[in-house]
Amino acid sequence: MKHPVTPDGRYFVVRGRLWRMANPHLGERETSELVKRLMTARRAVRDAKAAADSESEAAAHRAVDDAKRALGERGPVWWPDGAPDLNRHMAKNTPYAEWYAEVQRRREAAAD
């Protein structure tokens, strides 16, 4: 697994930082369409930066944010249990610390 996913499926971890997963309750078709919108918006950011077009870049960033919110990666959390949003927190400083330490131990053991 390239990026470990927390046992509850809410986050994946990159370089020790938690990133919120997309809402798994979205349908396959809806998720696919939203991911397409997200990728189109990201390309628009890249193109606007290359063209040094700050107005287009700002609009493209808004489109990225809109797609991420629709996917559930930003904005209100998609889980119903009232647990806080730990997006962008370091895993070692969260309730996932013990789990993540074990993931790291297993990765290190596999590398030996």
PDB file of C-alpha atoms in Angstrom:
ATOM      1  CA  MET A   1       0.000   0.000   0.000  1.00  0.00           C
ATOM      2  CA  LYS A   2       1.506   3.289  -1.103  1.00  0.00           C
ATOM      3  CA  HIS A   3      -0.268   5.471   1.464  1.00  0.00           C
ATOM      4  CA  PRO A   4      -1.695   3.817   4.558  1.00  0.00           C
ATOM      5  CA  VAL A   5      -5.373   4.388   5.288  1.00  0.00           C
ATOM      6  CA  THR A   6      -6.578   4.735   8.866  1.00  0.00           C
ATOM      7  CA  PRO A   7      -8.562   1.773  10.204  1.00  0.00           C
ATOM      8  CA  ASP A   8     -11.792   3.792  10.073  1.00  0.00           C
ATOM      9  CA  GLY A   9     -11.173   4.787   6.430  1.00  0.00           C
ATOM     10  CA  ARG A  10     -11.356   8.511   7.127  1.00  0.00           C
ATOM     11  CA  TYR A  11      -7.783   9.475   6.264  1.00  0.00           C
ATOM     12  CA  PHE A  12      -4.723   8.388   4.338  1.00  0.00           C
ATOM     13  CA  VAL A  13      -1.230   9.351   5.470  1.00  0.00           C
ATOM     14  CA  VAL A  14       1.476  11.031   3.412  1.00  0.00           C
ATOM     15  CA  ARG A  15       4.798  11.843   5.090  1.00  0.00           C
ATOM     16  CA  GLY A  16       3.160  11.481   8.498  1.00  0.00           C
ATOM     17  CA  ARG A  17       0.266  13.843   7.761  1.00  0.00           C
ATOM     18  CA  LEU A  18      -3.418  12.870   7.672  1.00  0.00           C
ATOM     19  CA  TRP A  19      -5.410  13.734   4.548  1.00  0.00           C
ATOM     20  CA  ARG A  20      -9.166  13.253   4.473  1.00  0.00           C
ATOM     21  CA  MET A  21     -10.494  10.540   2.196  1.00  0.00           C
ATOM     22  CA  ALA A  22     -13.412  11.097  -0.151  1.00  0.00           C
ATOM     23  CA  ASN A  23     -16.825  10.206   1.194  1.00  0.00           C
ATOM     24  CA  PRO A  24     -17.246   6.453   0.631  1.00  0.00           C
ATOM     25  CA  HIS A  25     -21.028   6.865   0.669  1.00  0.00           C
ATOM     26  CA  LEU A  26     -21.003   8.654  -2.692  1.00  0.00           C
ATOM     27  CA  GLY A  27     -22.017   6.502  -5.601  1.00  0.00           C
ATOM     28  CA  GLU A  28     -19.408   5.225  -8.043  1.00  0.00           C
ATOM     29  CA  ARG A  29     -20.739   7.369 -10.893  1.00  0.00           C
ATOM     30  CA  GLU A  30     -20.894  10.517  -8.758  1.00  0.00           C
ATOM     31  CA  THR A  31     -17.377   9.945  -7.418  1.00  0.00           C
ATOM     32  CA  SER A  32     -16.063   9.401 -10.939  1.00  0.00           C
ATOM     33  CA  GLU A  33     -17.641  12.627 -12.201  1.00  0.00           C
ATOM     34  CA  LEU A  34     -16.342  14.608  -9.241  1.00  0.00           C
ATOM     35  CA  VAL A  35     -12.824  13.239  -9.689  1.00  0.00           C
ATOM     36  CA  LYS A  36     -12.968  14.258 -13.362  1.00  0.00           C
ATOM     37  CA  ARG A  37     -14.009  17.774 -12.294  1.00  0.00           C
ATOM     38  CA  LEU A  38     -11.186  17.861  -9.768  1.00  0.00           C
ATOM     39  CA  MET A  39      -8.557  16.787 -12.294  1.00  0.00           C
ATOM     40  CA  THR A  40      -9.842  19.309 -14.852  1.00  0.00           C
ATOM     41  CA  ALA A  41      -9.639  22.051 -12.225  1.00  0.00           C
ATOM     42  CA  ARG A  42      -6.101  21.023 -11.247  1.00  0.00           C
ATOM     43  CA  ARG A  43      -5.024  21.190 -14.888  1.00  0.00           C
ATOM     44  CA  ALA A  44      -6.628  24.638 -15.091  1.00  0.00           C
ATOM     45  CA  VAL A  45      -4.541  25.750 -12.097  1.00  0.00           C
ATOM     46  CA  ARG A  46      -1.391  24.473 -13.806  1.00  0.00           C
ATOM     47  CA  ASP A  47      -2.251  26.182 -17.086  1.00  0.00           C
ATOM     48  CA  ALA A  48      -3.175  29.481 -15.430  1.00  0.00           C
ATOM     49  CA  LYS A  49       0.108  29.481 -13.505  1.00  0.00           C
ATOM     50  CA  ALA A  50       2.041  28.805 -16.705  1.00  0.00           C
ATOM     51  CA  ALA A  51       0.209  31.703 -18.373  1.00  0.00           C
ATOM     52  CA  ALA A  52       0.731  33.938 -15.310  1.00  0.00           C
ATOM     53  CA  ASP A  53      -3.034  34.588 -15.339  1.00  0.00           C
ATOM     54  CA  SER A  54      -3.876  35.301 -11.707  1.00  0.00           C
ATOM     55  CA  GLU A  55      -7.598  35.748 -12.348  1.00  0.00           C
ATOM     56  CA  SER A  56      -7.899  32.377 -14.083  1.00  0.00           C
ATOM     57  CA  GLU A  57      -5.723  30.786 -11.428  1.00  0.00           C
ATOM     58  CA  ALA A  58      -7.987  32.046  -8.642  1.00  0.00           C
ATOM     59  CA  ALA A  59     -11.049  30.706 -10.484  1.00  0.00           C
ATOM     60  CA  ALA A  60      -9.315  27.349 -10.992  1.00  0.00           C
ATOM     61  CA  HIS A  61      -8.414  27.138  -7.295  1.00  0.00           C
ATOM     62  CA  ARG A  62     -12.079  27.775  -6.445  1.00  0.00           C
ATOM     63  CA  ALA A  63     -13.060  24.950  -8.812  1.00  0.00           C
ATOM     64  CA  VAL A  64     -10.570  22.619  -7.073  1.00  0.00           C
ATOM     65  CA  ASP A  65     -12.031  23.572  -3.699  1.00  0.00           C
ATOM     66  CA  ASP A  66     -15.602  23.045  -4.948  1.00  0.00           C
ATOM     67  CA  ALA A  67     -14.749  19.557  -6.244  1.00  0.00           C
ATOM     68  CA  LYS A  68     -12.929  18.590  -3.036  1.00  0.00           C
ATOM     69  CA  ARG A  69     -15.876  19.776  -0.949  1.00  0.00           C
ATOM     70  CA  ALA A  70     -18.302  17.784  -3.120  1.00  0.00           C
ATOM     71  CA  LEU A  71     -16.079  14.704  -2.672  1.00  0.00           C
ATOM     72  CA  GLY A  72     -16.083  15.229   1.095  1.00  0.00           C
ATOM     73  CA  GLU A  73     -12.341  15.878   1.307  1.00  0.00           C
ATOM     74  CA  ARG A  74     -12.967  19.406   2.629  1.00  0.00           C
ATOM     75  CA  GLY A  75     -15.798  21.162   4.394  1.00  0.00           C
ATOM     76  CA  PRO A  76     -18.142  19.372   6.783  1.00  0.00           C
ATOM     77  CA  VAL A  77     -17.061  15.856   7.685  1.00  0.00           C
ATOM     78  CA  TRP A  78     -18.950  12.969   6.124  1.00  0.00           C
ATOM     79  CA  TRP A  79     -18.923  10.692   9.169  1.00  0.00           C
ATOM     80  CA  PRO A  80     -21.886  10.898  11.547  1.00  0.00           C
ATOM     81  CA  ASP A  81     -20.291  10.179  14.941  1.00  0.00           C
ATOM     82  CA  GLY A  82     -19.186  13.727  15.777  1.00  0.00           C
ATOM     83  CA  ALA A  83     -15.456  12.938  15.695  1.00  0.00           C
ATOM     84  CA  PRO A  84     -13.386  16.029  14.885  1.00  0.00           C
ATOM     85  CA  ASP A  85     -11.764  16.673  11.535  1.00  0.00           C
ATOM     86  CA  LEU A  86      -8.044  15.932  11.806  1.00  0.00           C
ATOM     87  CA  ASN A  87      -7.280  16.732   8.175  1.00  0.00           C
ATOM     88  CA  ARG A  88      -3.676  17.910   7.736  1.00  0.00           C
ATOM     89  CA  HIS A  89      -2.710  17.026  11.320  1.00  0.00           C
ATOM     90  CA  MET A  90       0.417  14.988  11.943  1.00  0.00           C
ATOM     91  CA  ALA A  91      -0.713  11.429  12.677  1.00  0.00           C
ATOM     92  CA  LYS A  92       1.647  11.178  15.662  1.00  0.00           C
ATOM     93  CA  ASN A  93      -0.297  13.998  17.371  1.00  0.00           C
ATOM     94  CA  THR A  94      -3.738  12.440  16.953  1.00  0.00           C
ATOM     95  CA  PRO A  95      -5.712   9.462  18.252  1.00  0.00           C
ATOM     96  CA  TYR A  96      -4.169   7.569  15.291  1.00  0.00           C
ATOM     97  CA  ALA A  97      -0.647   7.859  16.785  1.00  0.00           C
ATOM     98  CA  GLU A  98      -0.418   4.277  18.040  1.00  0.00           C
ATOM     99  CA  TRP A  99      -1.803   2.854  14.801  1.00  0.00           C
ATOM    100  CA  TYR A 100       0.583   4.948  12.703  1.00  0.00           C
ATOM    101  CA  ALA A 101       3.602   3.979  14.825  1.00  0.00           C
ATOM    102  CA  GLU A 102       2.727   0.325  14.168  1.00  0.00           C
ATOM    103  CA  VAL A 103       2.412   1.009  10.424  1.00  0.00           C
ATOM    104  CA  GLN A 104       5.868   2.576  10.463  1.00  0.00           C
ATOM    105  CA  ARG A 105       7.327  -0.358  12.420  1.00  0.00           C
ATOM    106  CA  ARG A 106       5.907  -2.816   9.888  1.00  0.00           C
ATOM    107  CA  ARG A 107       7.268  -0.791   6.965  1.00  0.00           C
ATOM    108  CA  GLU A 108      10.711  -0.650   8.531  1.00  0.00           C
ATOM    109  CA  ALA A 109      10.675  -4.401   9.236  1.00  0.00           C
ATOM    110  CA  ALA A 110       9.642  -5.098   5.635  1.00  0.00           C
ATOM    111  CA  ALA A 111      12.495  -2.934   4.352  1.00  0.00           C
ATOM    112  CA  ASP A 112      15.104  -4.949   6.300  1.00  0.00           C
TER     113      ASP A 112
END
